[in-house]
Short mmCIF file of C-alpha atoms in Angstrom, two decimals:
data_model
loop_
_atom_site.label_atom_id
_atom_site.label_comp_id
_atom_site.label_asym_id
_atom_site.label_seq_id
_atom_site.Cartn_x
_atom_site.Cartn_y
_atom_site.Cartn_z
CA UNK A 1 -5.73 39.75 1.09
CA UNK A 2 -5.53 37.94 4.34
CA UNK A 3 -3.84 34.17 3.95
CA UNK A 4 -5.43 31.14 5.19
CA UNK A 5 -3.86 29.70 8.13
CA UNK A 6 -2.52 26.58 6.54
CA UNK A 7 0.68 24.45 5.84
CA UNK A 8 1.23 23.28 2.21
CA UNK A 9 4.00 20.86 1.18
CA UNK A 10 4.96 20.72 -2.44
CA UNK A 11 7.40 17.44 -3.11
CA UNK A 12 8.77 17.74 -6.78
CA UNK A 13 12.39 17.14 -8.32
CA UNK A 14 12.19 19.89 -10.88
CA UNK A 15 13.22 23.37 -9.34
CA UNK A 16 11.20 25.43 -11.49
CA UNK A 17 7.87 23.50 -10.67
CA UNK A 18 8.83 24.14 -6.73
CA UNK A 19 9.72 27.92 -7.38
CA UNK A 20 6.57 28.45 -9.40
CA UNK A 21 4.35 26.62 -7.07
CA UNK A 22 5.55 28.55 -4.12
CA UNK A 23 5.23 31.84 -5.64
CA UNK A 24 1.89 31.30 -6.39
CA UNK A 25 0.86 29.40 -2.83
CA UNK A 26 2.22 32.01 -0.55
CA UNK A 27 0.14 34.65 -1.91
CA UNK A 28 -2.92 32.67 -0.15
CA UNK A 29 -1.47 30.19 2.39
CA UNK A 30 0.55 30.71 5.50
CA UNK A 31 3.49 28.24 5.36
CA UNK A 32 5.11 26.62 2.33
CA UNK A 33 7.32 23.95 2.11
CA UNK A 34 9.13 22.69 -0.81
CA UNK A 35 11.26 19.11 -1.32
CA UNK A 36 13.01 17.90 -4.51
CA UNK A 37 13.83 15.30 -2.73
CA UNK A 38 10.84 13.01 -1.73
CA UNK A 39 13.06 10.46 1.08
CA UNK A 40 13.10 13.70 2.58
CA UNK A 41 9.21 13.57 3.89
CA UNK A 42 9.58 11.41 6.81
CA UNK A 43 11.74 13.59 8.56
CA UNK A 44 9.45 16.58 7.41
CA UNK A 45 6.14 15.35 8.17
CA UNK A 46 7.81 14.05 11.75
CA UNK A 47 8.53 17.61 12.87
CA UNK A 48 5.57 19.23 10.96
CA UNK A 49 1.58 19.60 10.60
CA UNK A 50 0.88 19.58 6.87
CA UNK A 51 -2.53 19.88 5.99
CA UNK A 52 -1.62 19.49 2.45
CA UNK A 53 0.82 17.83 0.17
CA UNK A 54 1.18 18.45 -3.63
CA UNK A 55 2.91 14.95 -4.98
CA UNK A 56 4.41 14.54 -8.14
CA UNK A 57 4.22 11.03 -9.45
CA UNK A 58 7.48 10.87 -10.98
CA UNK A 59 10.96 11.41 -9.78
CA UNK A 60 13.52 9.31 -11.93
CA UNK A 61 14.29 9.51 -15.16
CA UNK A 62 13.43 6.41 -17.56
CA UNK A 63 11.00 5.66 -14.65
CA UNK A 64 7.66 7.51 -15.47
CA UNK A 65 5.07 4.88 -14.40
CA UNK A 66 3.78 7.00 -11.57
CA UNK A 67 4.50 3.92 -9.29
CA UNK A 68 6.70 6.13 -7.16
CA UNK A 69 4.17 8.63 -6.52
CA UNK A 70 1.89 5.93 -5.40
CA UNK A 71 4.25 4.63 -3.36
CA UNK A 72 5.02 8.15 -1.47
CA UNK A 73 1.19 8.25 -1.26
CA UNK A 74 0.37 5.33 1.07
CA UNK A 75 3.71 6.21 2.99
CA UNK A 76 2.15 9.87 3.60
CA UNK A 77 -1.21 8.28 4.32
CA UNK A 78 0.08 5.96 7.23
CA UNK A 79 2.68 8.66 8.63
CA UNK A 80 -0.09 11.43 8.85
CA UNK A 81 -3.38 10.00 7.74
CA UNK A 82 -4.77 13.52 8.21
CA UNK A 83 -3.07 15.22 5.66
CA UNK A 84 -4.89 15.51 2.11
CA UNK A 85 -2.55 14.79 -1.01
CA UNK A 86 -3.33 16.18 -4.24
CA UNK A 87 -1.26 14.61 -6.72
CA UNK A 88 0.28 16.16 -9.75
CA UNK A 89 0.98 14.55 -13.22
CA UNK A 90 1.76 15.24 -16.76
CA UNK A 91 -0.86 15.09 -19.63
CA UNK A 92 -1.32 11.34 -20.45
CA UNK A 93 -0.61 10.05 -17.51
CA UNK A 94 -4.35 10.52 -15.92
CA UNK A 95 -4.61 6.93 -15.77
CA UNK A 96 -2.31 6.43 -13.01
CA UNK A 97 -3.43 9.46 -11.24
CA UNK A 98 -7.02 7.65 -11.13
CA UNK A 99 -5.33 5.10 -9.67
CA UNK A 100 -3.72 7.39 -7.03
CA UNK A 101 -8.08 8.45 -6.14
CA UNK A 102 -8.46 5.21 -5.55
CA UNK A 103 -5.55 4.72 -2.67
CA UNK A 104 -6.70 7.70 -0.85
CA UNK A 105 -5.52 11.08 -2.88
CA UNK A 106 -8.17 13.67 -2.72
CA UNK A 107 -7.50 14.90 -6.32
CA UNK A 108 -5.01 15.28 -9.36
CA UNK A 109 -3.54 18.04 -11.19
CA UNK A 110 -2.18 18.02 -14.74
CA UNK A 111 0.96 19.84 -15.24
CA UNK A 112 1.35 22.58 -16.40
CA UNK A 113 -1.63 23.63 -14.23
CA UNK A 114 -3.87 26.99 -14.36
CA UNK A 115 -3.07 29.08 -11.27
CA UNK A 116 -6.88 28.88 -10.73
CA UNK A 117 -7.28 25.63 -11.33
CA UNK A 118 -4.92 24.73 -8.78
CA UNK A 119 -5.66 27.16 -6.03
CA UNK A 120 -9.05 26.35 -6.36
CA UNK A 121 -7.99 22.38 -5.85
CA UNK A 122 -5.65 23.35 -2.72
CA UNK A 123 -8.59 25.20 -0.85
CA UNK A 124 -10.47 22.53 -1.12
CA UNK A 125 -7.90 20.32 0.17
CA UNK A 126 -7.43 22.78 2.91
CA UNK A 127 -11.10 22.40 4.03
CA UNK A 128 -11.13 18.63 3.81
CA UNK A 129 -8.25 18.60 5.75
CA UNK A 130 -9.67 21.08 8.73
CA UNK A 131 -12.78 18.48 8.70
CA UNK A 132 -10.51 15.50 9.24
CA UNK A 133 -8.79 17.27 12.11
CA UNK A 134 -12.07 17.55 13.79
CA UNK A 135 -12.77 14.03 13.84
CA UNK A 136 -12.10 12.41 17.19
CA UNK A 137 -8.81 10.37 17.43
CA UNK A 138 -9.25 6.67 17.13
CA UNK A 139 -9.56 5.26 20.57
CA UNK A 140 -7.29 2.40 19.77
CA UNK A 141 -5.60 0.16 17.00
CA UNK A 142 -7.97 -2.41 18.00
CA UNK A 143 -10.81 -0.34 16.83
CA UNK A 144 -8.99 0.56 13.32
CA UNK A 145 -9.90 -2.64 11.81
CA UNK A 146 -12.10 -5.85 11.46
CA UNK A 147 -10.14 -8.63 13.09
CA UNK A 148 -12.92 -11.44 13.39
CA UNK A 149 -13.94 -14.05 16.00
CA UNK A 150 -12.44 -17.48 14.18
CA UNK A 151 -10.12 -19.18 16.25
CA UNK A 152 -7.39 -18.77 13.24
CA UNK A 153 -7.43 -15.46 13.00
CA UNK A 154 -7.39 -14.89 16.84
CA UNK A 155 -4.78 -17.03 17.13
CA UNK A 156 -2.70 -14.99 14.98
CA UNK A 157 -3.74 -11.60 16.60
CA UNK A 158 -2.26 -13.40 20.08
CA UNK A 159 0.98 -14.04 18.64
CA UNK A 160 1.17 -11.10 17.24
CA UNK A 161 0.45 -9.24 20.61
CA UNK A 162 2.88 -11.44 22.63
CA UNK A 163 5.66 -10.79 19.72
CA UNK A 164 4.86 -7.07 19.65
CA UNK A 165 6.81 -5.79 23.17
CA UNK A 166 10.12 -7.69 22.35
CA UNK A 167 12.41 -6.46 19.18
CA UNK A 168 12.30 -9.93 17.52
CA UNK A 169 12.16 -10.06 13.68
CA UNK A 170 8.65 -11.18 12.71
CA UNK A 171 7.80 -12.77 9.25
CA UNK A 172 4.24 -12.62 7.95
CA UNK A 173 2.91 -15.24 5.88
CA UNK A 174 -0.33 -15.30 4.05
CA UNK A 175 -1.88 -15.05 0.53
CA UNK A 176 -2.63 -11.77 -1.12
CA UNK A 177 -5.14 -9.64 0.28
CA UNK A 178 -5.06 -11.54 3.77
CA UNK A 179 -4.38 -8.27 5.82
CA UNK A 180 -0.43 -8.31 6.21
CA UNK A 181 0.24 -5.02 6.33
CA UNK A 182 -2.57 -4.24 8.73
CA UNK A 183 -0.65 -7.07 10.94
CA UNK A 184 2.53 -5.63 10.96
CA UNK A 185 0.82 -1.96 11.70
CA UNK A 186 -0.70 -3.43 14.49
CA UNK A 187 2.39 -4.87 16.00
CA UNK A 188 4.37 -1.36 15.19
CA UNK A 189 1.46 0.71 17.25
CA UNK A 190 1.59 -2.26 19.94
CA UNK A 191 5.43 -1.67 20.49
CA UNK A 192 7.64 0.51 22.36
CA UNK A 193 8.82 1.70 19.19
CA UNK A 194 5.19 3.34 18.19
CA UNK A 195 6.43 7.13 18.55
CA UNK A 196 9.37 6.64 15.87
CA UNK A 197 8.40 6.11 12.10
CA UNK A 198 6.88 3.29 10.55
CA UNK A 199 8.35 2.67 7.03
CA UNK A 200 6.73 0.25 4.49
CA UNK A 201 8.73 -1.33 1.85
CA UNK A 202 7.10 -2.69 -1.00
CA UNK A 203 10.00 -5.31 -2.39
CA UNK A 204 7.92 -6.59 -5.22
CA UNK A 205 7.85 -3.27 -6.71
CA UNK A 206 11.12 -2.09 -6.56
CA UNK A 207 13.61 -2.51 -9.94
CA UNK A 208 16.37 -4.54 -9.21
CA UNK A 209 18.52 -1.51 -10.54
CA UNK A 210 17.04 0.64 -7.63
CA UNK A 211 17.01 -1.97 -4.80
CA UNK A 212 20.32 -0.76 -3.34
CA UNK A 213 19.81 3.15 -3.67
CA UNK A 214 16.22 2.98 -2.53
CA UNK A 215 17.14 0.94 0.50
CA UNK A 216 20.54 1.74 1.44
CA UNK A 217 20.73 5.17 0.69
CA UNK A 218 23.39 6.69 -1.94
CA UNK A 219 26.08 9.64 -1.89
CA UNK A 220 25.99 12.52 -3.89
CA UNK A 221 27.55 11.32 -7.08
CA UNK A 222 26.98 7.92 -6.52
CA UNK A 223 25.22 7.66 -10.10
CA UNK A 224 23.88 10.21 -12.64
CA UNK A 225 20.64 11.10 -11.05
CA UNK A 226 22.32 11.20 -7.51
CA UNK A 227 22.22 14.79 -7.16
CA UNK A 228 22.19 15.15 -2.94
CA UNK A 229 23.16 12.84 -0.07
CA UNK A 230 19.68 10.58 0.29
CA UNK A 231 18.99 8.09 3.05
CA UNK A 232 17.56 4.75 1.99
CA UNK A 233 14.59 3.16 3.89
CA UNK A 234 16.72 1.66 6.26
CA UNK A 235 17.89 4.82 7.84
CA UNK A 236 14.54 6.53 7.79
CA UNK A 237 13.33 3.91 10.03
CA UNK A 238 15.92 4.46 12.58
CA UNK A 239 14.71 3.96 16.21
CA UNK A 240 11.77 2.46 14.61
CA UNK A 241 10.34 -0.05 12.48
CA UNK A 242 10.43 -1.23 8.65
CA UNK A 243 7.97 -3.60 7.08
CA UNK A 244 9.87 -5.35 4.01
CA UNK A 245 6.73 -6.83 2.06
CA UNK A 246 6.80 -9.13 -0.40
CA UNK A 247 10.45 -10.07 0.91
CA UNK A 248 10.29 -13.56 -1.11
CA UNK A 249 10.37 -11.84 -4.56
CA UNK A 250 13.59 -10.41 -3.65
CA UNK A 251 15.94 -11.85 -6.34
CA UNK A 252 18.72 -14.14 -5.16
CA UNK A 253 21.97 -11.82 -5.98
CA UNK A 254 20.40 -9.07 -4.07
CA UNK A 255 19.51 -10.96 -0.89
CA UNK A 256 22.97 -11.17 0.22
CA UNK A 257 23.33 -7.38 0.60
CA UNK A 258 19.88 -7.77 2.67
CA UNK A 259 20.98 -10.42 4.69
CA UNK A 260 24.19 -8.18 5.62
CA UNK A 261 22.14 -5.26 6.37
CA UNK A 262 19.92 -7.45 8.68
CA UNK A 263 22.37 -8.93 9.90
CA UNK A 264 25.06 -6.76 11.41
CA UNK A 265 22.34 -3.73 11.67
CA UNK A 266 24.93 -1.55 9.51
CA UNK A 267 24.39 0.00 6.20
CA UNK A 268 26.56 1.68 3.67
CA UNK A 269 25.19 4.16 0.95
CA UNK A 270 26.13 3.58 -2.29
CA UNK A 271 29.21 5.46 -3.37
CA UNK A 272 30.32 5.65 0.69
CA UNK A 273 32.66 3.55 2.25
CA UNK A 274 31.29 4.49 5.99
CA UNK A 275 29.04 2.27 7.36
CA UNK A 276 26.31 3.59 9.39
CA UNK A 277 25.09 1.74 12.67
CA UNK A 278 20.86 1.01 12.60
CA UNK A 279 18.58 0.86 15.28
CA UNK A 280 15.61 -0.29 13.53
CA UNK A 281 12.84 -3.56 14.25
CA UNK A 282 12.45 -5.60 11.16
CA UNK A 283 9.06 -6.90 10.05
CA UNK A 284 8.37 -9.12 6.58
CA UNK A 285 6.11 -10.59 4.79
CA UNK A 286 5.27 -12.57 1.73
CA UNK A 287 2.57 -14.57 -0.13
CA UNK A 288 5.33 -17.19 -0.95
CA UNK A 289 6.12 -20.57 0.87
CA UNK A 290 9.69 -19.79 1.87
CA UNK A 291 10.30 -23.09 3.21
CA UNK A 292 9.48 -24.40 -0.66
CA UNK A 293 11.41 -21.50 -1.98
CA UNK A 294 14.79 -22.55 0.51
CA UNK A 295 14.57 -26.13 -0.76
CA UNK A 296 13.98 -24.84 -4.61
CA UNK A 297 17.19 -22.71 -3.81
CA UNK A 298 15.41 -19.60 -5.03
CA UNK A 299 15.88 -18.00 -1.55
CA UNK A 300 19.42 -18.11 0.80
CA UNK A 301 18.15 -20.44 4.16
CA UNK A 302 20.38 -18.14 5.99
CA UNK A 303 18.30 -14.90 5.36
CA UNK A 304 15.32 -16.94 5.76
CA UNK A 305 16.52 -18.18 9.30
CA UNK A 306 17.36 -14.32 9.83
CA UNK A 307 14.02 -12.66 9.40
CA UNK A 308 12.01 -15.52 11.07
CA UNK A 309 12.57 -15.32 14.68
CA UNK A 310 8.57 -15.30 14.85
CA UNK A 311 6.77 -16.55 12.23
CA UNK A 312 2.57 -15.35 11.79
CA UNK A 313 0.65 -17.06 9.28
CA UNK A 314 -2.61 -14.91 8.40
CA UNK A 315 -5.64 -17.72 7.04
CA UNK A 316 -7.06 -16.82 3.72
CA UNK A 317 -10.83 -15.69 3.92
CA UNK A 318 -12.30 -19.40 3.00
CA UNK A 319 -10.57 -21.10 6.24
CA UNK A 320 -12.61 -17.73 8.26
CA UNK A 321 -16.50 -18.90 7.62
CA UNK A 322 -17.74 -17.36 10.41
CA UNK A 323 -16.09 -13.85 9.82
CA UNK A 324 -17.37 -13.41 6.42
CA UNK A 325 -20.51 -11.99 7.34
CA UNK A 326 -19.21 -9.62 9.70
CA UNK A 327 -16.57 -8.59 7.49
CA UNK A 328 -18.96 -7.89 4.91
CA UNK A 329 -20.72 -5.35 7.55
CA UNK A 330 -17.46 -3.74 8.36
CA UNK A 331 -16.28 -3.06 4.95
CA UNK A 332 -20.18 -1.57 4.11
CA UNK A 333 -19.63 0.49 7.06
CA UNK A 334 -16.43 1.66 5.89
CA UNK A 335 -17.34 2.18 2.19
CA UNK A 336 -20.39 4.24 3.60
CA UNK A 337 -18.34 6.44 5.44
CA UNK A 338 -16.22 7.00 2.33
CA UNK A 339 -18.71 7.93 0.23
CA UNK A 340 -21.31 9.64 2.47
CA UNK A 341 -23.74 6.88 2.01
CA UNK A 342 -26.09 6.30 4.64
CA UNK A 343 -28.57 3.23 5.41
CA UNK A 344 -27.69 0.29 2.67
CA UNK A 345 -28.10 -2.66 3.54
CA UNK A 346 -27.28 -6.29 1.89
CA UNK A 347 -30.32 -8.05 0.73
CA UNK A 348 -30.41 -11.80 1.97
CA UNK A 349 -29.44 -13.44 -1.49
CA UNK A 350 -26.38 -11.04 -1.16
CA UNK A 351 -25.32 -12.07 1.77
CA UNK A 352 -25.95 -16.07 0.65
CA UNK A 353 -23.55 -15.16 -1.74
CA UNK A 354 -20.96 -13.45 0.39
CA UNK A 355 -21.06 -16.52 2.65
CA UNK A 356 -20.56 -19.38 -0.43
CA UNK A 357 -18.00 -17.40 -2.25
CA UNK A 358 -14.41 -18.42 -1.66
CA UNK A 359 -12.85 -15.26 -1.82
CA UNK A 360 -9.78 -16.30 -3.35
CA UNK A 361 -8.59 -12.46 -3.53
CA UNK A 362 -9.23 -12.40 0.48
CA UNK A 363 -10.52 -9.36 2.58
CA UNK A 364 -9.04 -6.97 -0.50
CA UNK A 365 -11.25 -8.74 -3.13
CA UNK A 366 -14.34 -8.14 -0.38
CA UNK A 367 -13.43 -4.77 -0.15
CA UNK A 368 -13.02 -4.14 -4.10
CA UNK A 369 -16.72 -5.86 -4.26
CA UNK A 370 -18.25 -4.07 -1.51
CA UNK A 371 -17.18 -0.56 -2.77
CA UNK A 372 -18.07 -1.20 -6.26
CA UNK A 373 -21.49 -2.55 -5.13
CA UNK A 374 -21.98 1.09 -2.53
CA UNK A 375 -21.34 2.94 -5.83
CA UNK A 376 -23.79 1.19 -7.76
CA UNK A 377 -26.68 -0.15 -5.63
CA UNK A 378 -30.03 1.68 -5.92
CA UNK A 379 -32.45 2.39 -3.24
CA UNK A 380 -29.88 1.87 -0.76
CA UNK A 381 -29.88 -1.90 -1.30
CA UNK A 382 -27.00 -4.31 -2.29
CA UNK A 383 -27.93 -6.80 -4.64
CA UNK A 384 -25.91 -9.99 -5.78
CA UNK A 385 -25.48 -8.36 -9.34
CA UNK A 386 -24.34 -4.82 -7.18
CA UNK A 387 -21.64 -7.35 -6.06
CA UNK A 388 -20.73 -8.89 -9.56
CA UNK A 389 -20.15 -12.49 -7.27
CA UNK A 390 -22.23 -14.55 -9.96
CA UNK A 391 -20.10 -15.69 -12.92
CA UNK A 392 -16.96 -15.95 -10.28
CA UNK A 393 -19.25 -18.31 -8.02
CA UNK A 394 -20.24 -20.44 -10.93
CA UNK A 395 -16.78 -21.47 -11.26
CA UNK A 396 -16.23 -22.05 -7.63
CA UNK A 397 -18.86 -24.29 -7.32
CA UNK A 398 -17.19 -26.91 -9.97
CA UNK A 399 -14.01 -26.83 -7.99
CA UNK A 400 -14.20 -30.61 -7.35
CA UNK A 401 -14.05 -30.97 -11.07
CA UNK A 402 -11.95 -28.57 -12.23
CA UNK A 403 -8.33 -28.41 -11.30
CA UNK A 404 -8.11 -25.13 -9.68
CA UNK A 405 -5.10 -23.77 -11.87
CA UNK A 406 -7.67 -23.95 -14.88
CA UNK A 407 -9.93 -21.98 -13.08
CA UNK A 408 -7.06 -19.54 -12.08
CA UNK A 409 -6.31 -19.19 -15.76
CA UNK A 410 -9.72 -18.70 -16.93
CA UNK A 411 -10.82 -15.81 -14.50
CA UNK A 412 -7.33 -13.98 -15.21
CA UNK A 413 -7.97 -14.30 -19.06
CA UNK A 414 -11.41 -13.09 -18.50
CA UNK A 415 -10.95 -10.08 -16.33
CA UNK A 416 -7.99 -9.13 -18.42
CA UNK A 417 -10.40 -9.07 -21.20
CA UNK A 418 -12.75 -6.89 -19.32
CA UNK A 419 -10.47 -4.60 -18.76
CA UNK A 420 -8.63 -4.19 -22.09
CA UNK A 421 -5.43 -6.01 -20.85
CA UNK A 422 -4.83 -3.12 -18.40
CA UNK A 423 -2.22 -4.99 -15.80
CA UNK A 424 -2.96 -2.48 -12.89
CA UNK A 425 -7.24 -2.79 -12.87
CA UNK A 426 -7.16 -6.35 -13.10
CA UNK A 427 -4.79 -7.33 -10.43
CA UNK A 428 -6.62 -5.04 -8.56
CA UNK A 429 -9.77 -7.01 -9.11
CA UNK A 430 -8.05 -10.25 -8.65
CA UNK A 431 -6.77 -8.91 -5.63
CA UNK A 432 -3.16 -9.58 -6.66
CA UNK A 433 -0.03 -7.20 -6.60
CA UNK A 434 1.36 -6.30 -9.95
CA UNK A 435 4.21 -8.72 -9.45
CA UNK A 436 1.83 -11.76 -8.86
CA UNK A 437 -0.22 -10.98 -11.92
CA UNK A 438 2.48 -10.78 -13.85
CA UNK A 439 4.27 -14.29 -12.05
CA UNK A 440 0.65 -15.89 -13.12
CA UNK A 441 0.72 -14.54 -16.97
CA UNK A 442 4.06 -16.55 -17.12
CA UNK A 443 2.83 -19.26 -15.44
CA UNK A 444 -0.03 -19.61 -17.82
CA UNK A 445 1.41 -18.61 -21.00
CA UNK A 446 -0.87 -15.44 -21.18
CA UNK A 447 -0.09 -12.97 -24.10
#
């Protein structure tokens, strides 16, 4: 039997899974790679062209919510956009796998798998990878996303272009869904470090117990699960850029450790005494008012000034009225390509609602609504009903008479109820991170 000329990578912390998958796949595909430590994926992808990744969703004992798998999925798609990812998950964790499909995974496989099913999905993924590789490369970063023509957004990107050529630390401020990741990646792509790693760390999703090991790395035997020497995210970004997202959520007692690394450009792995020199560009972002957080003693003043050599503020969509309709058309084209649809248009009333809507969840909320509309619309015509903006707009029309906090609480309760108290779905629909949603639940005493 002739093997398919394809490179497959399997990432799992269980050696028996790696062995079984390699024995099966090497009969059908030319190159099979395995990793028992997901942190080594950056180095492997930098040295090899991988067509398909089989990615387990859980790697630490006691952490089985699939967050690590979703995080790695996003990292792989950033590092190697044309690599196709298949998620592997245990029965009963399908909901998280579905979340992964929304984040860009091709498919998922339940463990233990059926050999024929696994081979079928991998072959389909290889075909998908071949099609992706035949697509022409993007002309440039400016063509990869929508910027807009409003003065406020052009000012933000003008600042980004000026600072990109330097190694200055950049702090990006903006509400959830305003495009902080996109701007950070744009700065990286315009910089002298663009051919080296870009490492994205969502600090808001990092549990305090694993904060240091994830960021700074650890030596073998440093703790129960430390089976091999492992570099942290800072070391992975060596000679490149590290993007520390949601830095405002770092607990006060951990901020001093982060400050020391940023300040000295040295990092010491847990369980070691040897400091390692770093050569990294640091970009941070938050949706919080850090000046107020400093005043309230929730954020260290010295850390604030250390990360804030250049501050760039991304405006909310409600301050970019002239960009709403062009952005909607851009997102429509993006979703038509994603779902293989053609010639879909907005009707006039839908465009009117898009223009009037406050978009408190910003670009992320608009993208979510338009994706929903592309899936649901009939006769290739998107209506107000497809966008599901009617009831939310009713809230907005009464904002002058109702306190914003009351509106927000009501909206959260409504969408929580709609999603049967599913936090992930509710956060996504509201355009919030899970951490931000949890803070609002506590703020409004929503059980």
